[in-house]
mmCIF file of C-alpha atoms and ligand atoms in Angstrom:
data_model
loop_
_atom_site.group_PDB
_atom_site.id
_atom_site.type_symbol
_atom_site.label_atom_id
_atom_site.label_comp_id
_atom_site.label_asym_id
_atom_site.label_seq_id
_atom_site.Cartn_x
_atom_site.Cartn_y
_atom_site.Cartn_z
ATOM 1 C CA MET A 1 168.904 113.841 43.070
ATOM 2 C CA LYS A 2 169.705 110.202 43.788
ATOM 3 C CA ARG A 3 166.584 108.053 43.439
ATOM 4 C CA VAL A 4 166.059 104.790 45.298
ATOM 5 C CA ILE A 5 163.414 102.089 44.837
ATOM 6 C CA THR A 6 162.331 99.121 46.914
ATOM 7 C CA TYR A 7 159.525 96.554 46.667
ATOM 8 C CA GLY A 8 157.407 94.679 49.150
ATOM 9 C CA THR A 9 154.029 93.735 50.580
ATOM 10 C CA PHE A 10 154.490 95.659 53.857
ATOM 11 C CA ASP A 11 151.450 94.042 55.487
ATOM 12 C CA LEU A 12 150.993 94.691 59.230
ATOM 13 C CA LEU A 13 153.674 97.362 58.957
ATOM 14 C CA HIS A 14 156.318 96.865 61.664
ATOM 15 C CA TYR A 15 159.689 98.234 62.764
ATOM 16 C CA GLY A 16 161.545 95.785 60.520
ATOM 17 C CA HIS A 17 159.935 97.439 57.514
ATOM 18 C CA ILE A 18 160.668 100.897 58.934
ATOM 19 C CA ASN A 19 164.343 99.961 59.464
ATOM 20 C CA LEU A 20 164.526 98.888 55.821
ATOM 21 C CA LEU A 21 162.837 102.030 54.515
ATOM 22 C CA ARG A 22 165.005 104.314 56.662
ATOM 23 C CA ARG A 23 168.231 102.688 55.440
ATOM 24 C CA ALA A 24 166.963 102.697 51.828
ATOM 25 C CA LYS A 25 166.302 106.432 52.024
ATOM 26 C CA GLU A 26 169.781 106.990 53.480
ATOM 27 C CA LEU A 27 171.182 105.688 50.184
ATOM 28 C CA GLY A 28 169.721 108.599 48.210
ATOM 29 C CA ASP A 29 167.424 111.613 48.214
ATOM 30 C CA TYR A 30 164.118 110.221 46.956
ATOM 31 C CA LEU A 31 162.563 106.859 47.817
ATOM 32 C CA VAL A 32 159.977 105.092 45.666
ATOM 33 C CA VAL A 33 158.205 102.150 47.299
ATOM 34 C CA ALA A 34 156.401 99.648 45.052
ATOM 35 C CA THR A 35 153.915 97.752 47.181
ATOM 36 C CA SER A 36 152.302 94.554 45.987
ATOM 37 C CA THR A 37 148.686 94.769 44.866
ATOM 38 C CA ASP A 38 146.192 92.381 46.437
ATOM 39 C CA GLU A 39 146.014 90.377 43.203
ATOM 40 C CA PHE A 40 149.816 90.054 42.968
ATOM 41 C CA ASN A 41 149.985 88.987 46.618
ATOM 42 C CA LEU A 42 147.313 86.344 46.162
ATOM 43 C CA ASP A 43 148.239 85.029 42.696
ATOM 44 C CA GLU A 44 152.029 85.205 42.820
ATOM 45 C CA LYS A 45 153.157 85.454 46.448
ATOM 46 C CA ASN A 46 150.456 83.348 48.087
ATOM 47 C CA LYS A 47 150.049 86.083 50.674
ATOM 48 C CA HIS A 48 146.654 86.854 52.231
ATOM 49 C CA CYS A 49 147.105 90.399 53.512
ATOM 50 C CA TYR A 50 145.346 91.754 56.568
ATOM 51 C CA PHE A 51 145.368 95.274 55.069
ATOM 52 C CA ASN A 52 144.382 95.760 51.425
ATOM 53 C CA TYR A 53 146.452 97.633 48.854
ATOM 54 C CA GLU A 54 144.878 101.042 49.494
ATOM 55 C CA GLN A 55 145.384 100.694 53.274
ATOM 56 C CA ARG A 56 149.011 99.513 52.890
ATOM 57 C CA LYS A 57 149.651 102.377 50.447
ATOM 58 C CA GLN A 58 148.216 104.901 52.904
ATOM 59 C CA LEU A 59 150.406 103.560 55.719
ATOM 60 C CA LEU A 60 153.537 103.709 53.578
ATOM 61 C CA GLU A 61 152.757 107.259 52.406
ATOM 62 C CA ALA A 62 152.686 108.351 56.059
ATOM 63 C CA ILE A 63 156.306 107.300 56.593
ATOM 64 C CA ARG A 64 158.762 110.217 56.542
ATOM 65 C CA TYR A 65 161.335 108.232 54.495
ATOM 66 C CA VAL A 66 158.875 107.463 51.670
ATOM 67 C CA ASP A 67 158.404 109.930 48.808
ATOM 68 C CA LEU A 68 156.205 107.953 46.418
ATOM 69 C CA VAL A 69 154.220 104.719 46.597
ATOM 70 C CA ILE A 70 153.394 102.835 43.388
ATOM 71 C CA PRO A 71 151.705 99.455 42.777
ATOM 72 C CA GLU A 72 153.684 96.281 42.231
ATOM 73 C CA ASN A 73 151.537 94.253 39.810
ATOM 74 C CA ASN A 74 154.023 91.607 38.675
ATOM 75 C CA TRP A 75 157.596 90.289 38.981
ATOM 76 C CA GLU A 76 158.629 91.768 35.618
ATOM 77 C CA GLN A 77 157.959 95.481 36.087
ATOM 78 C CA LYS A 78 161.234 96.354 37.859
ATOM 79 C CA ILE A 79 163.146 97.165 34.643
ATOM 80 C CA ASP A 80 160.340 99.451 33.436
ATOM 81 C CA ASP A 81 160.096 101.087 36.869
ATOM 82 C CA ILE A 82 163.843 101.780 36.896
ATOM 83 C CA LYS A 83 163.488 103.582 33.548
ATOM 84 C CA GLU A 84 160.216 105.363 34.312
ATOM 85 C CA TYR A 85 161.325 106.686 37.712
ATOM 86 C CA HIS A 86 164.996 107.277 36.755
ATOM 87 C CA ILE A 87 166.193 105.015 39.562
ATOM 88 C CA ASP A 88 169.850 104.964 40.655
ATOM 89 C CA VAL A 89 169.673 102.438 43.501
ATOM 90 C CA PHE A 90 167.572 99.268 43.914
ATOM 91 C CA VAL A 91 167.291 98.076 47.528
ATOM 92 C CA MET A 92 165.894 94.897 49.096
ATOM 93 C CA GLY A 93 166.314 93.027 52.369
ATOM 94 C CA ASP A 94 168.998 90.353 52.191
ATOM 95 C CA ASP A 95 166.464 87.524 52.164
ATOM 96 C CA TRP A 96 166.466 88.432 48.462
ATOM 97 C CA LYS A 97 170.264 88.467 48.189
ATOM 98 C CA GLY A 98 171.380 87.719 44.642
ATOM 99 C CA LYS A 99 167.865 87.523 43.214
ATOM 100 C CA PHE A 100 167.921 90.946 41.545
ATOM 101 C CA ASP A 101 171.593 91.266 40.547
ATOM 102 C CA TYR A 102 170.491 91.264 36.881
ATOM 103 C CA LEU A 103 169.201 94.817 37.416
ATOM 104 C CA ARG A 104 172.825 95.980 37.472
ATOM 105 C CA ASP A 105 172.740 95.525 33.685
ATOM 106 C CA TYR A 106 170.233 98.405 33.592
ATOM 107 C CA GLY A 107 172.587 100.862 35.254
ATOM 108 C CA VAL A 108 171.403 100.687 38.847
ATOM 109 C CA GLU A 109 173.279 99.888 42.012
ATOM 110 C CA VAL A 110 171.717 96.797 43.660
ATOM 111 C CA VAL A 111 171.906 96.809 47.476
ATOM 112 C CA TYR A 112 170.740 94.059 49.853
ATOM 113 C CA LEU A 113 170.342 95.268 53.431
ATOM 114 C CA PRO A 114 170.376 92.981 56.475
ATOM 115 C CA ARG A 115 166.857 92.129 57.619
ATOM 116 C CA THR A 116 165.795 93.125 61.123
ATOM 117 C CA PRO A 117 165.945 89.858 63.039
ATOM 118 C CA GLU A 118 163.053 88.273 65.025
ATOM 119 C CA ILE A 119 160.224 90.387 63.595
ATOM 120 C CA SER A 120 158.008 89.432 60.654
ATOM 121 C CA THR A 121 154.375 89.699 59.685
ATOM 122 C CA THR A 122 154.142 85.904 59.988
ATOM 123 C CA GLN A 123 155.567 86.070 63.535
ATOM 124 C CA ILE A 124 153.056 88.764 64.497
ATOM 125 C CA LYS A 125 150.127 86.691 63.213
ATOM 126 C CA HIS A 126 151.503 83.594 64.995
ATOM 127 C CA ASP A 127 151.924 85.393 68.307
ATOM 128 C CA LEU A 128 148.434 86.908 68.103
ATOM 129 C CA GLU A 129 146.918 83.460 67.564
ATOM 130 C CA LYS A 130 148.306 82.222 70.908
HETATM 131 N N1 C2G B 201 162.192 93.212 55.920
HETATM 132 C C1 C2G B 201 163.259 93.440 56.791
HETATM 133 N N2 C2G B 201 163.209 92.944 58.051
HETATM 134 C C2 C2G B 201 162.141 92.232 58.476
HETATM 135 C C3 C2G B 201 161.045 92.015 57.605
HETATM 136 C C4 C2G B 201 161.094 92.519 56.318
HETATM 137 O O1 C2G B 201 164.259 94.094 56.415
HETATM 138 N N3 C2G B 201 162.144 91.759 59.743
HETATM 139 C C5 C2G B 201 162.282 93.745 54.559
HETATM 140 C C6 C2G B 201 162.237 92.651 53.502
HETATM 141 O O2 C2G B 201 163.532 92.079 53.326
HETATM 142 C C7 C2G B 201 161.779 93.438 52.273
HETATM 143 C C8 C2G B 201 160.860 94.519 52.880
HETATM 144 O O3 C2G B 201 161.162 94.578 54.290
HETATM 145 O O4 C2G B 201 162.888 94.074 51.639
HETATM 146 C C9 C2G B 201 159.391 94.188 52.702
HETATM 147 O O5 C2G B 201 159.148 92.918 53.268
HETATM 148 P P1 C2G B 201 157.901 92.068 52.715
HETATM 149 O O6 C2G B 201 156.671 92.886 52.806
HETATM 150 O O7 C2G B 201 157.954 90.700 53.334
HETATM 151 O O8 C2G B 201 158.294 91.982 51.168
HETATM 152 P P2 C2G B 201 158.343 90.692 50.225
HETATM 153 O O9 C2G B 201 157.108 89.889 50.402
HETATM 154 O O10 C2G B 201 159.659 90.071 50.424
HETATM 155 O O11 C2G B 201 158.207 91.378 48.772
HETATM 156 O O12 C2G B 201 159.356 91.996 44.220
HETATM 157 C C10 C2G B 201 159.847 91.920 45.548
HETATM 158 C C11 C2G B 201 158.746 91.536 46.514
HETATM 159 O O13 C2G B 201 157.608 92.373 46.367
HETATM 160 C C12 C2G B 201 159.276 91.606 47.941
#
């Protein structure tokens, strides 16, 4: 049982997120998704989400590639998560390339996947404002 983890806000869920989650699941058998709490988004990521944590969690749990959704409360929890959930592979979009290489020291494979071009939550909000 190869276990994969990925992190994100996943607000206004779109096909770019789905592409990431599908490819992450293809790297193993079980996918854990840590989604940022509202406090973490506001305090640390300066993100004002349209959907709150519970709503974003519910959306993610409905995705066939996702096996478990947990809260992301801070930047530091990744090492603990890797241990607690027996993770083999850590996956992020390549906008994070290089940022989490240190996790290799904890026995996980670190994989950065190409982002889906031209779609983003910011772009969606911008287009809707027009
Ligand atoms: N993503 C993607 N293609 C897009 C948009 C997003 O592949 N067009 C990926 C991102 O690279 C990320 C995931 O989808 O891996 C979630 O994106 P965000 O919700 O923007 O996540 P982010 O705010 O980058 O949070 O500790 C890590 C952070 O929680 C990551």
